[in-house]
PDB file of C-alpha atoms in Angstrom:
ATOM      1  CA  MET A   1     110.650 124.501  51.591  1.00 85.00           C
ATOM      2  CA  ALA A   2     106.906 124.944  50.887  1.00 93.00           C
ATOM      3  CA  HIS A   3     104.285 123.141  52.963  1.00 95.00           C
ATOM      4  CA  ARG A   4     103.425 120.009  51.293  1.00 96.00           C
ATOM      5  CA  LEU A   5      99.704 119.279  51.728  1.00 96.00           C
ATOM      6  CA  GLY A   6      97.913 116.285  50.111  1.00 96.00           C
ATOM      7  CA  LEU A   7      94.525 116.818  48.842  1.00 97.00           C
ATOM      8  CA  THR A   8      92.300 113.656  48.004  1.00 95.00           C
ATOM      9  CA  GLY A   9      89.005 112.386  48.108  1.00 95.00           C
ATOM     10  CA  GLY A  10      86.622 109.884  46.164  1.00 94.00           C
ATOM     11  CA  ILE A  11      84.932 110.729  42.809  1.00 94.00           C
ATOM     12  CA  GLY A  12      82.482 113.474  43.174  1.00 95.00           C
ATOM     13  CA  SER A  13      83.528 114.751  46.635  1.00 96.00           C
ATOM     14  CA  GLY A  14      84.168 118.100  45.686  1.00 95.00           C
ATOM     15  CA  LYS A  15      87.987 117.830  45.604  1.00 95.00           C
ATOM     16  CA  SER A  16      88.631 119.716  42.651  1.00 93.00           C
ATOM     17  CA  THR A  17      86.525 122.737  44.018  1.00 96.00           C
ATOM     18  CA  VAL A  18      88.408 122.810  47.296  1.00 97.00           C
ATOM     19  CA  ALA A  19      91.919 122.737  45.221  1.00 97.00           C
ATOM     20  CA  ALA A  20      90.559 125.926  43.481  1.00 96.00           C
ATOM     21  CA  MET A  21      89.695 127.555  46.679  1.00 96.00           C
ATOM     22  CA  LEU A  22      93.151 126.670  48.180  1.00 96.00           C
ATOM     23  CA  SER A  23      94.815 128.266  45.199  1.00 96.00           C
ATOM     24  CA  GLY A  24      92.693 131.253  45.461  1.00 95.00           C
ATOM     25  CA  TYR A  25      94.544 131.544  48.838  1.00 93.00           C
ATOM     26  CA  GLY A  26      98.059 131.458  47.563  1.00 94.00           C
ATOM     27  CA  ALA A  27      98.736 127.494  47.152  1.00 96.00           C
ATOM     28  CA  SER A  28     100.481 126.234  44.199  1.00 97.00           C
ATOM     29  CA  VAL A  29      98.268 123.405  42.977  1.00 97.00           C
ATOM     30  CA  ILE A  30      99.592 120.324  41.184  1.00 97.00           C
ATOM     31  CA  ASP A  31      96.755 118.410  39.795  1.00 96.00           C
ATOM     32  CA  ALA A  32      97.746 114.671  39.163  1.00 94.00           C
ATOM     33  CA  ASP A  33      94.497 114.237  37.039  1.00 93.00           C
ATOM     34  CA  ALA A  34      95.348 117.033  34.455  1.00 95.00           C
ATOM     35  CA  ILE A  35      99.061 115.504  34.306  1.00 97.00           C
ATOM     36  CA  SER A  36      97.651 112.133  33.712  1.00 96.00           C
ATOM     37  CA  ARG A  37      95.074 113.198  31.117  1.00 95.00           C
ATOM     38  CA  ALA A  38      97.937 115.456  29.385  1.00 96.00           C
ATOM     39  CA  ALA A  39      99.956 112.125  29.265  1.00 97.00           C
ATOM     40  CA  THR A  40      97.235 109.903  27.723  1.00 97.00           C
ATOM     41  CA  GLY A  41      95.927 112.667  25.624  1.00 96.00           C
ATOM     42  CA  PRO A  42      96.792 113.092  21.672  1.00 95.00           C
ATOM     43  CA  SER A  43     100.668 112.819  21.261  1.00 89.00           C
ATOM     44  CA  GLY A  44     100.784 112.420  25.123  1.00 95.00           C
ATOM     45  CA  SER A  45     104.036 110.924  26.629  1.00 96.00           C
ATOM     46  CA  ALA A  46     102.322 107.717  27.501  1.00 97.00           C
ATOM     47  CA  ILE A  47     100.671 107.113  24.076  1.00 96.00           C
ATOM     48  CA  LYS A  48     103.540 105.062  22.391  1.00 96.00           C
ATOM     49  CA  ALA A  49     103.821 102.796  25.243  1.00 96.00           C
ATOM     50  CA  ILE A  50     100.088 102.491  25.862  1.00 96.00           C
ATOM     51  CA  ARG A  51      99.805 101.501  21.892  1.00 96.00           C
ATOM     52  CA  ASN A  52     102.537  98.907  22.169  1.00 96.00           C
ATOM     53  CA  CYS A  53     100.853  97.380  25.346  1.00 95.00           C
ATOM     54  CA  PHE A  54      97.220  97.430  24.194  1.00 95.00           C
ATOM     55  CA  GLY A  55      97.198  97.850  20.523  1.00 93.00           C
ATOM     56  CA  ALA A  56      95.890 100.855  18.520  1.00 93.00           C
ATOM     57  CA  ASN A  57      92.328  99.755  19.032  1.00 93.00           C
ATOM     58  CA  ILE A  58      92.469 101.397  22.658  1.00 95.00           C
ATOM     59  CA  LEU A  59      92.864 104.990  21.226  1.00 95.00           C
ATOM     60  CA  THR A  60      90.401 107.151  19.672  1.00 94.00           C
ATOM     61  CA  GLU A  61      90.649 108.574  16.248  1.00 92.00           C
ATOM     62  CA  ASP A  62      92.942 112.049  17.368  1.00 94.00           C
ATOM     63  CA  GLY A  63      95.283 109.227  19.133  1.00 93.00           C
ATOM     64  CA  ALA A  64      94.369 109.663  22.696  1.00 95.00           C
ATOM     65  CA  LEU A  65      93.624 106.887  24.983  1.00 96.00           C
ATOM     66  CA  ASN A  66      90.041 105.866  24.892  1.00 95.00           C
ATOM     67  CA  ARG A  67      88.896 106.145  28.417  1.00 91.00           C
ATOM     68  CA  ASP A  68      85.711 104.212  28.183  1.00 88.00           C
ATOM     69  CA  GLN A  69      87.074 101.496  26.285  1.00 92.00           C
ATOM     70  CA  MET A  70      89.910 101.109  28.835  1.00 93.00           C
ATOM     71  CA  ARG A  71      87.514 101.500  31.675  1.00 86.00           C
ATOM     72  CA  THR A  72      85.520  98.555  30.274  1.00 88.00           C
ATOM     73  CA  LEU A  73      88.743  96.489  29.591  1.00 92.00           C
ATOM     74  CA  ILE A  74      90.137  97.151  33.395  1.00 88.00           C
ATOM     75  CA  PHE A  75      86.639  95.858  34.682  1.00 83.00           C
ATOM     76  CA  SER A  76      86.812  92.727  32.845  1.00 87.00           C
ATOM     77  CA  ASN A  77      90.587  92.401  33.248  1.00 89.00           C
ATOM     78  CA  PRO A  78      92.396  93.580  36.642  1.00 82.00           C
ATOM     79  CA  ASP A  79      95.745  92.892  34.997  1.00 92.00           C
ATOM     80  CA  ALA A  80      95.081  95.748  32.262  1.00 94.00           C
ATOM     81  CA  LYS A  81      94.724  98.306  35.463  1.00 90.00           C
ATOM     82  CA  LYS A  82      98.136  97.259  36.666  1.00 91.00           C
ATOM     83  CA  GLN A  83      99.657  97.334  32.883  1.00 96.00           C
ATOM     84  CA  LEU A  84      98.170 101.005  32.570  1.00 95.00           C
ATOM     85  CA  GLU A  85      99.610 102.348  36.046  1.00 92.00           C
ATOM     86  CA  ALA A  86     102.937 101.018  35.178  1.00 94.00           C
ATOM     87  CA  ILE A  87     103.165 103.050  32.042  1.00 97.00           C
ATOM     88  CA  VAL A  88     101.114 106.236  33.356  1.00 95.00           C
ATOM     89  CA  HIS A  89     102.138 106.455  37.140  1.00 92.00           C
ATOM     90  CA  PRO A  90     106.101 106.955  36.481  1.00 93.00           C
ATOM     91  CA  LEU A  91     105.342 109.769  34.224  1.00 96.00           C
ATOM     92  CA  VAL A  92     102.769 111.494  36.098  1.00 94.00           C
ATOM     93  CA  GLU A  93     105.141 111.095  39.355  1.00 92.00           C
ATOM     94  CA  GLN A  94     108.160 112.688  37.295  1.00 94.00           C
ATOM     95  CA  ALA A  95     105.789 115.631  35.926  1.00 96.00           C
ATOM     96  CA  ILE A  96     104.598 116.231  39.519  1.00 95.00           C
ATOM     97  CA  ALA A  97     108.368 116.243  40.976  1.00 94.00           C
ATOM     98  CA  THR A  98     109.204 118.742  38.194  1.00 96.00           C
ATOM     99  CA  GLN A  99     106.191 121.214  39.075  1.00 97.00           C
ATOM    100  CA  ALA A 100     106.821 120.869  42.853  1.00 96.00           C
ATOM    101  CA  SER A 101     110.667 121.820  42.287  1.00 95.00           C
ATOM    102  CA  ALA A 102     109.502 124.846  40.201  1.00 96.00           C
ATOM    103  CA  ALA A 103     106.872 125.871  42.982  1.00 96.00           C
ATOM    104  CA  ASP A 104     109.482 125.702  45.740  1.00 94.00           C
ATOM    105  CA  GLN A 105     112.004 127.778  43.625  1.00 95.00           C
ATOM    106  CA  SER A 106     109.161 130.426  43.060  1.00 95.00           C
ATOM    107  CA  GLY A 107     108.788 130.800  46.821  1.00 94.00           C
ATOM    108  CA  VAL A 108     105.086 129.613  47.593  1.00 95.00           C
ATOM    109  CA  ARG A 109     104.383 128.810  50.979  1.00 94.00           C
ATOM    110  CA  CYS A 110     101.995 125.747  49.958  1.00 96.00           C
ATOM    111  CA  ILE A 111     102.133 123.329  47.303  1.00 97.00           C
ATOM    112  CA  VAL A 112      98.809 121.221  47.060  1.00 97.00           C
ATOM    113  CA  PHE A 113      99.051 117.872  45.619  1.00 97.00           C
ATOM    114  CA  ASP A 114      95.772 117.160  44.302  1.00 96.00           C
ATOM    115  CA  ILE A 115      95.773 113.281  43.954  1.00 92.00           C
ATOM    116  CA  PRO A 116      92.566 111.146  43.445  1.00 86.00           C
ATOM    117  CA  LEU A 117      94.610 108.047  44.333  1.00 85.00           C
ATOM    118  CA  LEU A 118      96.672 109.354  46.986  1.00 91.00           C
ATOM    119  CA  VAL A 119      95.464 106.959  49.846  1.00 90.00           C
ATOM    120  CA  GLU A 120      96.085 103.828  47.674  1.00 85.00           C
ATOM    121  CA  SER A 121      99.502 104.714  46.836  1.00 82.00           C
ATOM    122  CA  PRO A 122     102.577 104.096  49.267  1.00 78.00           C
ATOM    123  CA  TYR A 123     104.608 106.805  47.318  1.00 80.00           C
ATOM    124  CA  TRP A 124     103.056 109.868  48.801  1.00 84.00           C
ATOM    125  CA  ARG A 125     102.776 109.809  52.695  1.00 83.00           C
ATOM    126  CA  SER A 126     106.300 110.096  53.397  1.00 86.00           C
ATOM    127  CA  SER A 127     106.661 113.325  51.079  1.00 89.00           C
ATOM    128  CA  LEU A 128     103.950 115.186  52.424  1.00 94.00           C
ATOM    129  CA  HIS A 129     103.337 117.279  55.567  1.00 94.00           C
ATOM    130  CA  GLN A 130      99.668 116.825  55.811  1.00 95.00           C
ATOM    131  CA  ILE A 131      96.801 115.105  54.224  1.00 95.00           C
ATOM    132  CA  ILE A 132      93.286 116.739  53.613  1.00 96.00           C
ATOM    133  CA  VAL A 133      90.333 114.311  52.718  1.00 97.00           C
ATOM    134  CA  ILE A 134      87.193 115.834  50.963  1.00 97.00           C
ATOM    135  CA  ASP A 135      84.374 113.678  52.224  1.00 96.00           C
ATOM    136  CA  CYS A 136      80.808 112.965  51.275  1.00 96.00           C
ATOM    137  CA  SER A 137      78.432 110.207  51.614  1.00 96.00           C
ATOM    138  CA  GLU A 138      78.372 107.538  48.871  1.00 95.00           C
ATOM    139  CA  MET A 139      74.843 108.498  47.849  1.00 96.00           C
ATOM    140  CA  THR A 140      76.076 112.031  47.144  1.00 96.00           C
ATOM    141  CA  GLN A 141      78.989 110.680  45.235  1.00 96.00           C
ATOM    142  CA  ILE A 142      76.970 108.857  42.927  1.00 96.00           C
ATOM    143  CA  ALA A 143      74.097 111.819  42.582  1.00 95.00           C
ATOM    144  CA  ARG A 144      76.803 114.112  41.735  1.00 95.00           C
ATOM    145  CA  VAL A 145      78.794 111.949  39.134  1.00 95.00           C
ATOM    146  CA  VAL A 146      75.570 110.996  37.325  1.00 96.00           C
ATOM    147  CA  LYS A 147      74.542 114.504  37.164  1.00 94.00           C
ATOM    148  CA  ARG A 148      78.166 115.853  35.993  1.00 94.00           C
ATOM    149  CA  ASN A 149      79.276 113.120  33.777  1.00 91.00           C
ATOM    150  CA  GLY A 150      76.101 111.221  32.580  1.00 92.00           C
ATOM    151  CA  LEU A 151      77.287 107.846  33.621  1.00 89.00           C
ATOM    152  CA  SER A 152      74.948 105.600  35.053  1.00 92.00           C
ATOM    153  CA  PRO A 153      74.730 104.620  38.705  1.00 95.00           C
ATOM    154  CA  THR A 154      76.405 101.409  38.163  1.00 92.00           C
ATOM    155  CA  SER A 155      79.340 102.739  36.416  1.00 89.00           C
ATOM    156  CA  VAL A 156      79.721 105.218  39.298  1.00 92.00           C
ATOM    157  CA  GLU A 157      79.780 102.378  41.615  1.00 93.00           C
ATOM    158  CA  GLN A 158      82.498 100.558  39.816  1.00 87.00           C
ATOM    159  CA  ILE A 159      84.609 103.550  39.624  1.00 88.00           C
ATOM    160  CA  MET A 160      84.170 103.923  43.599  1.00 92.00           C
ATOM    161  CA  ALA A 161      84.819 100.112  44.213  1.00 89.00           C
ATOM    162  CA  SER A 162      88.331 100.752  42.358  1.00 83.00           C
ATOM    163  CA  GLN A 163      89.192 103.295  44.854  1.00 88.00           C
ATOM    164  CA  ALA A 164      90.083 103.063  48.526  1.00 89.00           C
ATOM    165  CA  PRO A 165      87.189 102.630  50.817  1.00 92.00           C
ATOM    166  CA  ARG A 166      85.765 105.632  52.385  1.00 93.00           C
ATOM    167  CA  LEU A 167      86.968 104.893  55.700  1.00 94.00           C
ATOM    168  CA  HIS A 168      90.378 103.778  54.668  1.00 93.00           C
ATOM    169  CA  ARG A 169      90.612 107.605  53.201  1.00 94.00           C
ATOM    170  CA  LEU A 170      89.467 109.172  56.583  1.00 95.00           C
ATOM    171  CA  ALA A 171      91.922 107.099  58.251  1.00 94.00           C
ATOM    172  CA  ALA A 172      94.564 108.688  56.726  1.00 93.00           C
ATOM    173  CA  ALA A 173      93.367 112.094  56.972  1.00 95.00           C
ATOM    174  CA  ASP A 174      95.113 114.995  59.214  1.00 94.00           C
ATOM    175  CA  CYS A 175      92.114 117.360  58.112  1.00 94.00           C
ATOM    176  CA  VAL A 176      88.465 116.212  56.713  1.00 96.00           C
ATOM    177  CA  VAL A 177      86.175 118.798  54.934  1.00 96.00           C
ATOM    178  CA  PHE A 178      82.675 117.005  55.085  1.00 96.00           C
ATOM    179  CA  ASN A 179      81.433 118.499  51.915  1.00 97.00           C
ATOM    180  CA  ASP A 180      77.792 116.901  52.002  1.00 95.00           C
ATOM    181  CA  ASP A 181      74.392 119.045  52.230  1.00 91.00           C
ATOM    182  CA  ILE A 182      76.225 122.574  52.239  1.00 94.00           C
ATOM    183  CA  ASN A 183      76.404 125.027  49.359  1.00 95.00           C
ATOM    184  CA  LEU A 184      79.500 126.672  47.881  1.00 95.00           C
ATOM    185  CA  ASP A 185      79.777 129.385  50.261  1.00 96.00           C
ATOM    186  CA  GLN A 186      79.558 127.185  53.381  1.00 96.00           C
ATOM    187  CA  LEU A 187      82.248 125.138  51.576  1.00 96.00           C
ATOM    188  CA  ALA A 188      84.425 128.343  51.141  1.00 95.00           C
ATOM    189  CA  HIS A 189      83.947 129.113  54.820  1.00 94.00           C
ATOM    190  CA  GLU A 190      85.031 125.652  55.763  1.00 94.00           C
ATOM    191  CA  VAL A 191      88.117 125.912  53.697  1.00 95.00           C
ATOM    192  CA  ARG A 192      88.968 129.467  54.822  1.00 94.00           C
ATOM    193  CA  GLU A 193      88.843 128.364  58.343  1.00 92.00           C
ATOM    194  CA  ILE A 194      91.445 125.781  57.913  1.00 91.00           C
ATOM    195  CA  SER A 195      93.710 127.414  55.377  1.00 91.00           C
ATOM    196  CA  HIS A 196      95.843 128.978  57.946  1.00 87.00           C
ATOM    197  CA  HIS A 197      97.036 125.590  59.086  1.00 87.00           C
ATOM    198  CA  PHE A 198      98.664 125.191  55.776  1.00 89.00           C
ATOM    199  CA  ARG A 199     100.683 128.434  55.779  1.00 85.00           C
ATOM    200  CA  LEU A 200      98.029 130.176  53.620  1.00 87.00           C
TER     201      LEU A 200
END
């Protein structure tokens, strides 16, 4: 069986960049965010249940989940988040299991489970060999996401508040990459230095 590495970090931490670097060293990366986006995209596997739960007004014209509208609803109604998660999470977990099985059968040495809310979920710890956390200051998170996504600082802070606190993530880590005040080459060096610990 392949080494199972959980990869997580707060929004704007650089987690996706590190996942791509690990993929370059031969890891098979399973992207929970991409699976979730597919499930909630046009004709996605979650759309029918989302429409039944929240109404057609929560969807875009092409039949995808309207993420901005859902984000607004969740911030005003915490139960909406639980309802959405009850629909989407089982579908994502099933797809992750299918992809992990295929990766095992292909003979890869390491499977990276790129999961933003890994620490928040009790489901993952027992199925992973190690957890790597990509960390940076909260100020850096806000600045990166404002620049990348065009959100207001307040909106980014709201998203951060819905994720595990930074210290909670760090406490769950077997390995930490501090991605703050370093350039891409320096980050790549950090990832290369630790990659052999994950059978890469």
